[in-house]
mmCIF file of C-alpha atoms and ligand atoms in Angstrom:
data_model
loop_
_atom_site.group_PDB
_atom_site.id
_atom_site.type_symbol
_atom_site.label_atom_id
_atom_site.label_comp_id
_atom_site.label_asym_id
_atom_site.label_seq_id
_atom_site.Cartn_x
_atom_site.Cartn_y
_atom_site.Cartn_z
ATOM 1 C CA MET A 1 5.718 18.871 -7.550
ATOM 2 C CA VAL A 2 8.449 16.951 -5.684
ATOM 3 C CA PRO A 3 9.675 18.599 -2.473
ATOM 4 C CA ARG A 4 13.385 19.311 -1.971
ATOM 5 C CA ILE A 5 15.131 16.001 -1.336
ATOM 6 C CA ALA A 6 17.653 16.470 1.476
ATOM 7 C CA ASP A 7 19.323 13.066 1.071
ATOM 8 C CA LYS A 8 20.655 12.974 -2.494
ATOM 9 C CA SER A 9 21.183 9.201 -2.347
ATOM 10 C CA LEU A 10 17.376 8.939 -2.519
ATOM 11 C CA LEU A 11 17.145 10.726 -5.899
ATOM 12 C CA PRO A 12 17.256 7.512 -8.004
ATOM 13 C CA VAL A 13 14.684 5.911 -5.680
ATOM 14 C CA ALA A 14 12.419 8.940 -6.008
ATOM 15 C CA ASP A 15 12.687 8.804 -9.811
ATOM 16 C CA LYS A 16 11.578 5.184 -9.815
ATOM 17 C CA VAL A 17 8.706 5.689 -7.359
ATOM 18 C CA LEU A 18 7.307 8.640 -9.268
ATOM 19 C CA VAL A 19 7.122 6.656 -12.538
ATOM 20 C CA GLY A 20 5.861 3.504 -10.795
ATOM 21 C CA GLU A 21 8.999 1.429 -11.339
ATOM 22 C CA ARG A 22 9.734 -1.487 -8.983
ATOM 23 C CA LEU A 23 12.414 -0.892 -6.321
ATOM 24 C CA SER A 24 15.437 -3.183 -5.921
ATOM 25 C CA PHE A 25 17.219 -4.626 -2.881
ATOM 26 C CA GLU A 26 19.755 -1.748 -3.100
ATOM 27 C CA ASP A 27 16.933 0.796 -3.189
ATOM 28 C CA GLY A 28 15.509 -0.778 -0.038
ATOM 29 C CA MET A 29 18.909 -0.474 1.633
ATOM 30 C CA ALA A 30 19.209 3.190 0.589
ATOM 31 C CA LEU A 31 15.812 3.861 2.168
ATOM 32 C CA TYR A 32 16.738 2.108 5.415
ATOM 33 C CA ARG A 33 20.109 3.909 5.600
ATOM 34 C CA SER A 34 18.550 7.317 5.093
ATOM 35 C CA SER A 35 17.485 9.629 7.911
ATOM 36 C CA ASP A 36 15.551 11.814 5.474
ATOM 37 C CA LEU A 37 12.209 10.678 6.889
ATOM 38 C CA LEU A 38 10.267 13.410 5.121
ATOM 39 C CA THR A 39 11.423 12.245 1.676
ATOM 40 C CA VAL A 40 10.858 8.571 2.496
ATOM 41 C CA GLY A 41 7.433 9.434 3.888
ATOM 42 C CA TYR A 42 6.527 11.724 0.982
ATOM 43 C CA LEU A 43 7.294 8.966 -1.525
ATOM 44 C CA ALA A 44 5.365 6.393 0.512
ATOM 45 C CA ASN A 45 2.418 8.760 0.699
ATOM 46 C CA VAL A 46 2.430 9.175 -3.094
ATOM 47 C CA VAL A 47 2.119 5.395 -3.483
ATOM 48 C CA ARG A 48 -0.449 5.150 -0.699
ATOM 49 C CA GLU A 49 -2.688 7.764 -2.295
ATOM 50 C CA ARG A 50 -2.201 6.211 -5.733
ATOM 51 C CA LEU A 51 -3.498 2.886 -4.395
ATOM 52 C CA ASN A 52 -6.011 3.889 -1.733
ATOM 53 C CA GLY A 53 -6.797 7.569 -2.251
ATOM 54 C CA ASN A 54 -7.771 9.316 0.954
ATOM 55 C CA LYS A 55 -9.294 6.266 2.654
ATOM 56 C CA THR A 56 -8.105 4.824 5.946
ATOM 57 C CA TYR A 57 -9.570 1.406 6.628
ATOM 58 C CA PHE A 58 -10.585 0.005 9.997
ATOM 59 C CA ASN A 59 -12.748 -2.838 11.218
ATOM 60 C CA VAL A 60 -14.692 -3.862 14.284
ATOM 61 C CA ASN A 61 -13.039 -7.002 15.548
ATOM 62 C CA ARG A 62 -12.356 -9.067 18.631
ATOM 63 C CA HIS A 63 -9.166 -10.981 19.445
ATOM 64 C CA ILE A 64 -9.497 -14.424 21.031
ATOM 65 C CA ASN A 65 -6.435 -16.313 22.319
ATOM 66 C CA PRO A 66 -7.721 -19.778 23.325
ATOM 67 C CA THR A 67 -4.476 -20.828 25.039
ATOM 68 C CA ASP A 68 -1.073 -19.424 25.980
ATOM 69 C CA VAL A 69 0.461 -22.890 26.432
ATOM 70 C CA CYS A 70 3.248 -23.138 23.885
ATOM 71 C CA VAL A 71 5.992 -25.676 23.208
ATOM 72 C CA ALA A 72 8.092 -23.222 21.200
ATOM 73 C CA ALA A 73 9.603 -21.035 23.974
ATOM 74 C CA CYS A 74 10.590 -18.250 21.527
ATOM 75 C CA LYS A 75 12.936 -15.622 22.916
ATOM 76 C CA LEU A 76 10.851 -12.900 21.285
ATOM 77 C CA CYS A 77 7.678 -13.785 23.150
ATOM 78 C CA ALA A 78 6.205 -12.909 26.561
ATOM 79 C CA PHE A 79 2.897 -14.625 25.865
ATOM 80 C CA GLY A 80 3.646 -18.356 25.505
ATOM 81 C CA LYS A 81 4.051 -20.483 28.656
ATOM 82 C CA GLN A 82 4.962 -24.076 29.438
ATOM 83 C CA ALA A 83 1.971 -26.266 30.375
ATOM 84 C CA ARG A 84 3.305 -26.720 33.923
ATOM 85 C CA ASN A 85 3.435 -22.962 34.555
ATOM 86 C CA PRO A 86 0.690 -22.272 37.130
ATOM 87 C CA THR A 87 -0.351 -19.078 35.336
ATOM 88 C CA ALA A 88 -0.791 -20.797 31.937
ATOM 89 C CA TYR A 89 -4.364 -21.108 30.689
ATOM 90 C CA THR A 90 -6.301 -23.104 28.122
ATOM 91 C CA MET A 91 -9.954 -22.318 27.482
ATOM 92 C CA SER A 92 -12.550 -25.034 27.099
ATOM 93 C CA LEU A 93 -14.582 -24.860 23.905
ATOM 94 C CA GLU A 94 -17.464 -23.392 25.909
ATOM 95 C CA GLN A 95 -15.123 -20.692 27.246
ATOM 96 C CA VAL A 96 -13.987 -19.794 23.713
ATOM 97 C CA TRP A 97 -17.585 -19.477 22.553
ATOM 98 C CA HIS A 98 -18.493 -17.490 25.667
ATOM 99 C CA THR A 99 -15.483 -15.144 25.228
ATOM 100 C CA ALA A 100 -16.497 -14.539 21.621
ATOM 101 C CA GLY A 101 -19.873 -13.339 22.832
ATOM 102 C CA VAL A 102 -18.634 -10.980 25.576
ATOM 103 C CA GLY A 103 -19.301 -7.445 24.369
ATOM 104 C CA TYR A 104 -20.542 -8.868 21.077
ATOM 105 C CA SER A 105 -22.753 -6.646 18.984
ATOM 106 C CA GLU A 106 -23.995 -6.846 15.419
ATOM 107 C CA GLU A 107 -21.123 -4.564 14.539
ATOM 108 C CA VAL A 108 -18.381 -7.176 15.112
ATOM 109 C CA SER A 109 -17.334 -8.471 11.708
ATOM 110 C CA GLU A 110 -14.176 -10.432 12.596
ATOM 111 C CA PHE A 111 -12.768 -12.759 15.246
ATOM 112 C CA HIS A 112 -8.964 -12.807 15.157
ATOM 113 C CA ILE A 113 -8.003 -16.131 16.773
ATOM 114 C CA VAL A 114 -4.408 -17.165 17.540
ATOM 115 C CA GLY A 115 -2.678 -18.891 20.425
ATOM 116 C CA GLY A 116 0.280 -20.971 21.562
ATOM 117 C CA LEU A 117 1.416 -24.325 20.139
ATOM 118 C CA HIS A 118 -0.427 -26.551 22.613
ATOM 119 C CA PRO A 119 0.780 -30.175 22.546
ATOM 120 C CA GLN A 120 -2.612 -31.588 23.568
ATOM 121 C CA LEU A 121 -4.927 -29.669 21.224
ATOM 122 C CA GLY A 122 -5.378 -31.522 17.927
ATOM 123 C CA ILE A 123 -7.074 -30.538 14.701
ATOM 124 C CA ASP A 124 -10.459 -31.944 15.819
ATOM 125 C CA TRP A 125 -10.462 -29.592 18.820
ATOM 126 C CA PHE A 126 -9.823 -26.612 16.536
ATOM 127 C CA ALA A 127 -12.379 -27.785 13.964
ATOM 128 C CA ASN A 128 -15.003 -28.082 16.718
ATOM 129 C CA MET A 129 -14.099 -24.633 18.001
ATOM 130 C CA PHE A 130 -14.553 -23.056 14.555
ATOM 131 C CA ARG A 131 -17.794 -24.965 13.869
ATOM 132 C CA GLY A 132 -19.175 -23.824 17.217
ATOM 133 C CA LEU A 133 -18.256 -20.202 16.478
ATOM 134 C CA LYS A 134 -19.894 -20.339 13.053
ATOM 135 C CA GLU A 135 -23.075 -21.815 14.546
ATOM 136 C CA ARG A 136 -23.269 -19.038 17.120
ATOM 137 C CA PHE A 137 -21.947 -16.122 15.012
ATOM 138 C CA PRO A 138 -22.608 -17.048 11.369
ATOM 139 C CA ALA A 139 -21.980 -13.522 10.071
ATOM 140 C CA VAL A 140 -18.562 -13.113 11.701
ATOM 141 C CA HIS A 141 -15.434 -13.757 9.600
ATOM 142 C CA LEU A 142 -12.966 -16.148 11.257
ATOM 143 C CA LYS A 143 -9.379 -14.955 10.675
ATOM 144 C CA ALA A 144 -7.585 -17.709 12.504
ATOM 145 C CA LEU A 145 -4.282 -19.480 13.107
ATOM 146 C CA THR A 146 -0.896 -18.301 11.929
ATOM 147 C CA MET A 147 1.217 -20.259 9.428
ATOM 148 C CA VAL A 148 3.191 -21.430 12.478
ATOM 149 C CA GLU A 149 0.115 -22.949 14.133
ATOM 150 C CA ILE A 150 -0.878 -24.571 10.826
ATOM 151 C CA GLY A 151 2.626 -26.073 10.473
ATOM 152 C CA TYR A 152 2.551 -27.373 14.049
ATOM 153 C CA LEU A 153 -0.914 -28.942 13.666
ATOM 154 C CA ALA A 154 0.089 -30.631 10.396
ATOM 155 C CA ARG A 155 3.199 -32.123 11.988
ATOM 156 C CA ARG A 156 1.292 -33.197 15.098
ATOM 157 C CA GLU A 157 -1.420 -34.907 13.033
ATOM 158 C CA ARG A 158 1.064 -36.284 10.473
ATOM 159 C CA ILE A 159 -0.954 -34.826 7.602
ATOM 160 C CA SER A 160 0.011 -32.359 4.875
ATOM 161 C CA ILE A 161 -0.241 -28.592 5.196
ATOM 162 C CA ARG A 162 -2.800 -28.692 2.410
ATOM 163 C CA GLU A 163 -5.044 -31.186 4.214
ATOM 164 C CA THR A 164 -4.715 -29.250 7.478
ATOM 165 C CA LEU A 165 -5.824 -26.050 5.777
ATOM 166 C CA GLN A 166 -8.644 -27.797 3.922
ATOM 167 C CA ARG A 167 -10.043 -29.329 7.111
ATOM 168 C CA LEU A 168 -9.889 -26.014 8.968
ATOM 169 C CA ARG A 169 -11.452 -24.166 6.048
ATOM 170 C CA ASP A 170 -14.280 -26.738 5.957
ATOM 171 C CA ALA A 171 -14.799 -26.131 9.689
ATOM 172 C CA GLY A 172 -15.184 -22.373 9.187
ATOM 173 C CA VAL A 173 -11.790 -20.632 8.890
ATOM 174 C CA ASP A 174 -12.222 -17.823 6.350
ATOM 175 C CA SER A 175 -8.685 -16.387 6.189
ATOM 176 C CA LEU A 176 -5.378 -16.366 8.054
ATOM 177 C CA PRO A 177 -3.660 -13.606 10.028
ATOM 178 C CA GLY A 178 -0.089 -12.559 9.291
ATOM 179 C CA GLY A 179 1.662 -13.527 12.520
ATOM 180 C CA GLY A 180 4.608 -15.813 13.098
ATOM 181 C CA ALA A 181 6.626 -14.604 10.102
ATOM 182 C CA GLU A 182 9.017 -12.769 12.465
ATOM 183 C CA ILE A 183 12.047 -12.301 10.215
ATOM 184 C CA PHE A 184 12.937 -14.865 7.563
ATOM 185 C CA SER A 185 16.730 -14.676 8.070
ATOM 186 C CA GLU A 186 17.928 -18.114 9.238
ATOM 187 C CA ARG A 187 20.656 -16.571 11.394
ATOM 188 C CA VAL A 188 18.203 -14.400 13.336
ATOM 189 C CA ARG A 189 15.475 -17.050 13.491
ATOM 190 C CA ARG A 190 17.875 -19.516 15.094
ATOM 191 C CA ILE A 191 18.287 -17.058 17.964
ATOM 192 C CA ILE A 192 14.820 -15.587 18.464
ATOM 193 C CA CYS A 193 12.500 -18.500 17.530
ATOM 194 C CA ASP A 194 14.463 -21.652 16.778
ATOM 195 C CA HIS A 195 11.678 -24.146 17.556
ATOM 196 C CA LYS A 196 9.141 -23.033 15.031
ATOM 197 C CA ILE A 197 8.884 -23.413 11.258
ATOM 198 C CA ASP A 198 11.605 -21.691 9.271
ATOM 199 C CA GLY A 199 11.150 -18.831 6.824
ATOM 200 C CA ASN A 200 10.781 -21.096 3.791
ATOM 201 C CA GLU A 201 8.116 -23.172 5.540
ATOM 202 C CA TRP A 202 6.228 -19.996 6.471
ATOM 203 C CA ILE A 203 6.299 -18.885 2.821
ATOM 204 C CA GLU A 204 5.278 -22.304 1.501
ATOM 205 C CA THR A 205 2.409 -22.589 4.006
ATOM 206 C CA ALA A 206 1.151 -19.175 2.912
ATOM 207 C CA ARG A 207 1.476 -20.264 -0.728
ATOM 208 C CA THR A 208 -0.623 -23.379 -0.063
ATOM 209 C CA ALA A 209 -3.276 -21.306 1.739
ATOM 210 C CA HIS A 210 -3.447 -18.824 -1.120
ATOM 211 C CA ASN A 211 -3.664 -21.631 -3.672
ATOM 212 C CA LEU A 212 -6.666 -23.002 -1.755
ATOM 213 C CA GLY A 213 -8.318 -19.592 -2.070
ATOM 214 C CA LEU A 214 -7.660 -18.494 1.507
ATOM 215 C CA LYS A 215 -6.433 -14.908 1.794
ATOM 216 C CA SER A 216 -3.849 -14.049 4.451
ATOM 217 C CA ASN A 217 -1.874 -11.189 5.893
ATOM 218 C CA ALA A 218 1.884 -10.901 6.410
ATOM 219 C CA THR A 219 3.991 -9.414 9.190
ATOM 220 C CA MET A 220 7.622 -8.703 10.028
ATOM 221 C CA LEU A 221 8.938 -8.430 13.574
ATOM 222 C CA TYR A 222 11.573 -5.684 13.706
ATOM 223 C CA GLY A 223 13.592 -3.835 16.320
ATOM 224 C CA HIS A 224 15.494 -6.745 17.913
ATOM 225 C CA ILE A 225 18.711 -8.249 16.491
ATOM 226 C CA GLU A 226 17.954 -8.082 12.779
ATOM 227 C CA THR A 227 19.911 -5.966 10.290
ATOM 228 C CA ASP A 228 18.619 -3.665 7.571
ATOM 229 C CA GLU A 229 19.642 -6.372 5.052
ATOM 230 C CA ASP A 230 17.418 -8.883 6.900
ATOM 231 C CA ARG A 231 14.482 -6.464 6.748
ATOM 232 C CA VAL A 232 14.814 -5.781 3.026
ATOM 233 C CA ASP A 233 15.287 -9.492 2.314
ATOM 234 C CA HIS A 234 12.130 -10.287 4.302
ATOM 235 C CA LEU A 235 10.059 -7.738 2.395
ATOM 236 C CA LEU A 236 11.324 -8.882 -0.995
ATOM 237 C CA ARG A 237 10.537 -12.525 -0.198
ATOM 238 C CA LEU A 238 6.974 -11.500 0.662
ATOM 239 C CA ARG A 239 6.788 -9.481 -2.566
ATOM 240 C CA ALA A 240 7.966 -12.483 -4.620
ATOM 241 C CA LEU A 241 5.265 -14.725 -3.134
ATOM 242 C CA GLN A 242 2.644 -12.056 -3.745
ATOM 243 C CA ASP A 243 3.718 -11.939 -7.411
ATOM 244 C CA ASP A 244 2.994 -15.683 -7.590
ATOM 245 C CA THR A 245 -0.293 -15.904 -5.656
ATOM 246 C CA GLY A 246 -1.814 -12.453 -5.063
ATOM 247 C CA GLY A 247 -3.123 -13.907 -1.790
ATOM 248 C CA PHE A 248 -1.846 -11.286 0.663
ATOM 249 C CA GLN A 249 -4.211 -8.524 1.664
ATOM 250 C CA THR A 250 -2.219 -6.415 4.063
ATOM 251 C CA TYR A 251 1.265 -6.173 5.524
ATOM 252 C CA ILE A 252 1.742 -5.263 9.178
ATOM 253 C CA PRO A 253 5.184 -4.332 10.551
ATOM 254 C CA LEU A 254 5.348 -5.388 14.218
ATOM 255 C CA ALA A 255 7.719 -3.516 16.540
ATOM 256 C CA PHE A 256 9.440 -5.775 19.064
ATOM 257 C CA HIS A 257 8.261 -5.226 22.673
ATOM 258 C CA PRO A 258 11.059 -6.542 24.911
ATOM 259 C CA GLU A 259 9.463 -6.431 28.378
ATOM 260 C CA ASN A 260 9.008 -9.850 30.055
ATOM 261 C CA THR A 261 10.848 -11.637 27.227
ATOM 262 C CA PRO A 262 14.325 -13.255 27.414
ATOM 263 C CA MET A 263 15.489 -10.274 25.312
ATOM 264 C CA SER A 264 14.280 -7.686 27.833
ATOM 265 C CA HIS A 265 17.702 -5.966 27.757
ATOM 266 C CA LEU A 266 16.925 -4.600 24.276
ATOM 267 C CA PRO A 267 15.422 -1.118 23.935
ATOM 268 C CA MET A 268 11.952 -0.426 22.521
ATOM 269 C CA THR A 269 11.814 0.827 18.939
ATOM 270 C CA SER A 270 11.620 4.591 18.415
ATOM 271 C CA GLY A 271 8.851 6.511 16.652
ATOM 272 C CA PHE A 272 11.302 7.240 13.837
ATOM 273 C CA GLN A 273 11.941 3.514 13.268
ATOM 274 C CA ASP A 274 8.226 2.714 13.416
ATOM 275 C CA ILE A 275 7.322 5.324 10.806
ATOM 276 C CA LYS A 276 10.193 4.193 8.566
ATOM 277 C CA ALA A 277 9.003 0.574 8.838
ATOM 278 C CA ILE A 278 5.615 1.616 7.472
ATOM 279 C CA ALA A 279 6.932 3.904 4.746
ATOM 280 C CA ILE A 280 9.609 1.543 3.417
ATOM 281 C CA ALA A 281 7.128 -1.342 3.351
ATOM 282 C CA ARG A 282 4.730 0.783 1.283
ATOM 283 C CA LEU A 283 7.531 1.496 -1.183
ATOM 284 C CA LEU A 284 8.954 -2.035 -1.504
ATOM 285 C CA LEU A 285 5.681 -3.989 -1.355
ATOM 286 C CA ASP A 286 4.297 -2.490 -4.560
ATOM 287 C CA ASN A 287 1.959 -5.476 -5.049
ATOM 288 C CA PHE A 288 0.369 -5.400 -1.562
ATOM 289 C CA PRO A 289 -2.956 -3.563 -1.633
ATOM 290 C CA HIS A 290 -2.753 -2.446 2.015
ATOM 291 C CA ILE A 291 -0.261 -1.491 4.747
ATOM 292 C CA LYS A 292 -1.555 -1.578 8.297
ATOM 293 C CA ALA A 293 -0.324 0.584 11.185
ATOM 294 C CA TYR A 294 -1.453 -1.637 14.065
ATOM 295 C CA TRP A 295 -2.301 0.905 16.780
ATOM 296 C CA ILE A 296 -1.921 -1.630 19.629
ATOM 297 C CA MET A 297 1.718 -2.072 18.711
ATOM 298 C CA MET A 298 2.586 1.453 17.486
ATOM 299 C CA THR A 299 0.383 3.431 19.898
ATOM 300 C CA PRO A 300 -2.663 5.264 18.547
ATOM 301 C CA LYS A 301 -0.535 8.435 18.133
ATOM 302 C CA ILE A 302 2.083 6.873 15.840
ATOM 303 C CA ALA A 303 -0.543 4.830 13.973
ATOM 304 C CA GLN A 304 -2.354 8.075 13.268
ATOM 305 C CA VAL A 305 0.752 9.858 11.937
ATOM 306 C CA ALA A 306 1.534 6.747 9.873
ATOM 307 C CA GLN A 307 -1.639 7.442 7.856
ATOM 308 C CA ARG A 308 0.372 10.229 6.165
ATOM 309 C CA PHE A 309 3.519 8.077 5.761
ATOM 310 C CA GLY A 310 2.272 5.100 3.746
ATOM 311 C CA ALA A 311 -0.318 3.313 5.903
ATOM 312 C CA ASP A 312 -3.948 3.050 4.813
ATOM 313 C CA ASP A 313 -5.256 0.836 7.635
ATOM 314 C CA ILE A 314 -5.218 1.169 11.410
ATOM 315 C CA ASP A 315 -6.654 -2.285 12.388
ATOM 316 C CA GLY A 316 -9.752 -2.360 14.540
ATOM 317 C CA THR A 317 -11.404 -2.074 17.895
ATOM 318 C CA VAL A 318 -9.459 -5.249 18.870
ATOM 319 C CA VAL A 319 -10.926 -5.901 22.376
ATOM 320 C CA GLU A 320 -8.697 -7.772 24.803
ATOM 321 C CA GLU A 321 -5.231 -7.945 23.267
ATOM 322 C CA LYS A 322 -2.820 -10.231 25.160
ATOM 323 C CA ILE A 323 0.350 -10.831 23.112
ATOM 324 C CA TYR A 324 1.607 -7.227 23.231
ATOM 325 C CA HIS A 325 0.267 -6.456 26.688
ATOM 326 C CA ASP A 326 2.107 -9.447 28.168
ATOM 327 C CA ALA A 327 5.214 -7.891 26.576
ATOM 328 C CA GLY A 328 4.646 -4.554 28.308
ATOM 329 C CA ALA A 329 2.562 -2.590 25.804
ATOM 330 C CA LYS A 330 1.086 0.494 27.485
ATOM 331 C CA THR A 331 -1.583 1.027 24.847
ATOM 332 C CA PRO A 332 -5.265 0.480 25.734
ATOM 333 C CA GLN A 333 -6.682 -3.041 25.238
ATOM 334 C CA ALA A 334 -9.470 -1.749 23.029
ATOM 335 C CA LEU A 335 -10.535 1.409 21.206
ATOM 336 C CA ARG A 336 -14.168 2.299 20.641
ATOM 337 C CA ARG A 337 -15.398 2.915 17.128
ATOM 338 C CA HIS A 338 -15.782 6.660 17.671
ATOM 339 C CA GLN A 339 -12.173 6.888 18.962
ATOM 340 C CA LEU A 340 -10.878 5.260 15.770
ATOM 341 C CA LEU A 341 -13.011 7.598 13.655
ATOM 342 C CA ARG A 342 -11.585 10.616 15.456
ATOM 343 C CA LEU A 343 -7.966 9.480 14.998
ATOM 344 C CA ILE A 344 -8.518 8.934 11.289
ATOM 345 C CA ARG A 345 -10.443 12.169 10.670
ATOM 346 C CA GLU A 346 -7.844 14.243 12.508
ATOM 347 C CA ALA A 347 -5.215 12.830 10.132
ATOM 348 C CA GLY A 348 -7.323 14.266 7.303
ATOM 349 C CA ARG A 349 -8.294 10.814 6.069
ATOM 350 C CA GLU A 350 -11.699 9.376 5.278
ATOM 351 C CA PRO A 351 -12.590 6.571 7.741
ATOM 352 C CA THR A 352 -13.780 3.553 5.815
ATOM 353 C CA GLU A 353 -15.109 0.604 7.740
ATOM 354 C CA ARG A 354 -14.238 -2.671 6.047
ATOM 355 C CA ASP A 355 -14.730 -6.355 6.629
ATOM 356 C CA THR A 356 -11.709 -8.677 6.708
ATOM 357 C CA LEU A 357 -11.697 -8.944 2.905
ATOM 358 C CA TYR A 358 -11.709 -5.121 2.544
ATOM 359 C CA ARG A 359 -15.339 -4.914 1.427
ATOM 360 C CA LYS A 360 -16.958 -1.691 2.563
ATOM 361 C CA VAL A 361 -19.254 -2.047 5.575
ATOM 362 C CA SER A 362 -22.107 0.458 5.641
ATOM 363 C CA ARG A 363 -23.764 1.361 8.918
ATOM 364 C CA ASP A 364 -26.642 3.491 9.978
ATOM 365 C CA GLU A 365 -24.659 6.349 11.589
ATOM 366 C CA ALA A 366 -27.709 7.527 13.565
ATOM 367 C CA LEU A 367 -27.966 4.143 15.303
ATOM 368 C CA LEU A 368 -24.207 4.012 15.888
ATOM 369 C CA THR A 369 -24.094 7.338 17.697
ATOM 370 C CA LEU A 370 -26.520 5.766 20.173
ATOM 371 C CA ALA A 371 -24.256 2.721 20.534
ATOM 372 C CA VAL A 372 -20.881 4.446 21.196
HETATM 373 O O1 V47 B 1 3.060 -13.757 15.689
HETATM 374 C C1 V47 B 1 5.025 -11.882 19.704
HETATM 375 C C2 V47 B 1 4.473 -10.984 17.399
HETATM 376 C C3 V47 B 1 2.478 -11.578 16.483
HETATM 377 C C4 V47 B 1 6.021 -10.179 20.553
HETATM 378 O O2 V47 B 1 -2.943 -10.362 10.523
HETATM 379 C C5 V47 B 1 5.581 -9.881 19.269
HETATM 380 O O3 V47 B 1 -4.296 -8.691 10.804
HETATM 381 C C6 V47 B 1 6.435 -7.810 19.485
HETATM 382 O O4 V47 B 1 0.494 -11.225 14.054
HETATM 383 N N1 V47 B 1 6.885 -8.035 20.725
HETATM 384 C C7 V47 B 1 0.985 -11.581 16.752
HETATM 385 N N2 V47 B 1 5.787 -8.707 18.739
HETATM 386 C C8 V47 B 1 0.298 -10.331 16.230
HETATM 387 C C9 V47 B 1 -0.040 -10.437 14.778
HETATM 388 C C10 V47 B 1 -1.083 -9.539 14.209
HETATM 389 C C11 V47 B 1 -1.490 -8.436 14.894
HETATM 390 C C12 V47 B 1 -2.471 -7.617 14.350
HETATM 391 C C13 V47 B 1 -3.072 -7.910 13.151
HETATM 392 C C14 V47 B 1 -2.661 -9.049 12.471
HETATM 393 C C15 V47 B 1 -3.330 -9.396 11.191
HETATM 394 C C16 V47 B 1 -1.650 -9.869 12.980
HETATM 395 O O5 V47 B 1 3.093 -10.689 17.372
HETATM 396 C C17 V47 B 1 3.233 -12.850 16.688
HETATM 397 C C18 V47 B 1 4.647 -12.324 16.743
HETATM 398 O O6 V47 B 1 5.127 -12.103 15.450
HETATM 399 N N3 V47 B 1 4.988 -10.946 18.772
HETATM 400 N N4 V47 B 1 5.660 -11.424 20.814
HETATM 401 C C19 V47 B 1 6.713 -9.199 21.303
HETATM 402 N N5 V47 B 1 7.211 -9.426 22.508
#
């Protein structure tokens, strides 16, 4: 039974969603223009349950940011610093390996490794870092380097994107995270991140990774100076690539955090916008298996509600997040496993621990209750 639809402009969209028909650019615009959050969310939840039933996925992961030195100076970012900034840091390889081990337990299944575009760190440094991590933590999946870092390394080394990815894969990289996509619109990119690869290069780098058998994620940064048209365009360009390669696993909408950035005059996104970003993504990205409500960015409270509005993943324990906390995020830097389980269960969902490739991870619950 379909609930009463308050916003009649959504009727044609609802008809399509309920029979599994693909939505158009205009449908995406109708969804963004609508304030009928309950209808948008209801439709997204139908698709979410069709694809993922009652499961909400999470993982036990650790973020590692080897350096915050960055040549790009993006207006959206509070994390990257110039090398001469006295507060900038770059870890030695030993420090990276040590950081990976801090708080490490057999439970950790993923290291999420991203950093700035450091002019002195070449591909050999990264390859050694990944080899060293694999030697020390052979069972941990390395989800590392955004398309932007791959593009920068390739240019720096004067080698192709394909060769860059091959060399990093041979050194231990198992998949790529979804960062750096920001918003593909040229007009907006010129203002918020003009020194990094453009939208087409991001897409083509992802295509090359997928063609080499490397899975990746995708993101969109919203809540700054982009329009609804830019958002829908971004999502449809991701959908088109996914039609070609099938290499994306999950999509993560990232709300802009303005504090400590050159765009600090902009307001934070609202809960309404955050929930809409999840729900509309679930509806437009019909070929993405998963939509993640990243609790660090959305707050645990909104990420929990999002599990009824299209999301089926809440990310992981994270441990030591820097990019959002440098930009003023007030969320904790880590959540324990039992806290994630509680959030998910209270949303009426079935917590399902996964590895990075969404394979189910089974644990001995009796041992875990001792560990939490
Ligand atoms: O690439 C940077 C964004 C991204 C700000 O793939 C900002 O599983 C908001 O990509 N306000 C990094 N956003 C985070 C990211 C991510 C996170 C969780 C999971 C995965 C995954 C990927 O954060 C950056 C950039 O797009 N970002 N600065 C800021 N001030």
